[in-house]
Amino acid sequence: QVQLVESGGGLVQAGGSLRLSCAASGSRFSIKHMAWYRQAPGKQRELVAAITSGGIPIYADSVKGRLTISRDNAKNTVYLQMNSLEPEDTAVYYCNAGGAYAGGNYYPSDYWGQGTQVTVSS
């Protein structure tokens, strides 16, 4: 079993910044790939960014140049630095860990965090 605990969400004005963190615990093995998803009201959950165990990032086109994913393998923690936030970034952000990485795509596992709300006001 893997437990994921997210933190760092909140309310910010357009153009502002937030940093999300997700700490993974409970696994006997080092978690390989990790990712951030988001779900806005009335929309499907979508991949925002993922990062492989070797540090290779993947980004959704809508966030390239504004959001940066990183990780600390020693702490089993993944981060999402969000700059130049837009109202369209408003959503609940979820961490996923232990998914598959193939062909430049990330495929989520069944391990999800509880979600953290990000609200960007205009």
PDB file of N, CA, C and O in Angstrom, residues 53 85 94 120:
ATOM      1  N   SER A  53      11.429   8.220 -12.584  1.00  0.00           N
ATOM      2  CA  SER A  53      12.392   8.019 -11.507  1.00  0.00           C
ATOM      3  C   SER A  53      13.729   8.655 -11.829  1.00  0.00           C
ATOM      4  O   SER A  53      14.457   9.063 -10.927  1.00  0.00           O
ATOM      5  N   LEU A  85      -0.073  31.746 -12.684  1.00  0.00           N
ATOM      6  CA  LEU A  85      -1.333  31.004 -12.625  1.00  0.00           C
ATOM      7  C   LEU A  85      -2.467  31.779 -13.281  1.00  0.00           C
ATOM      8  O   LEU A  85      -2.513  33.018 -13.230  1.00  0.00           O
ATOM      9  N   TYR A  94      -4.443  16.399  -7.768  1.00  0.00           N
ATOM     10  CA  TYR A  94      -4.224  15.088  -7.172  1.00  0.00           C
ATOM     11  C   TYR A  94      -2.834  14.570  -7.518  1.00  0.00           C
ATOM     12  O   TYR A  94      -2.378  14.702  -8.663  1.00  0.00           O
ATOM     13  N   VAL A 120      -7.720  30.099  -8.472  1.00  0.00           N
ATOM     14  CA  VAL A 120      -7.059  31.279  -9.017  1.00  0.00           C
ATOM     15  C   VAL A 120      -8.130  32.307  -9.355  1.00  0.00           C
ATOM     16  O   VAL A 120      -8.996  32.050 -10.203  1.00  0.00           O
TER      17      VAL A 120
END
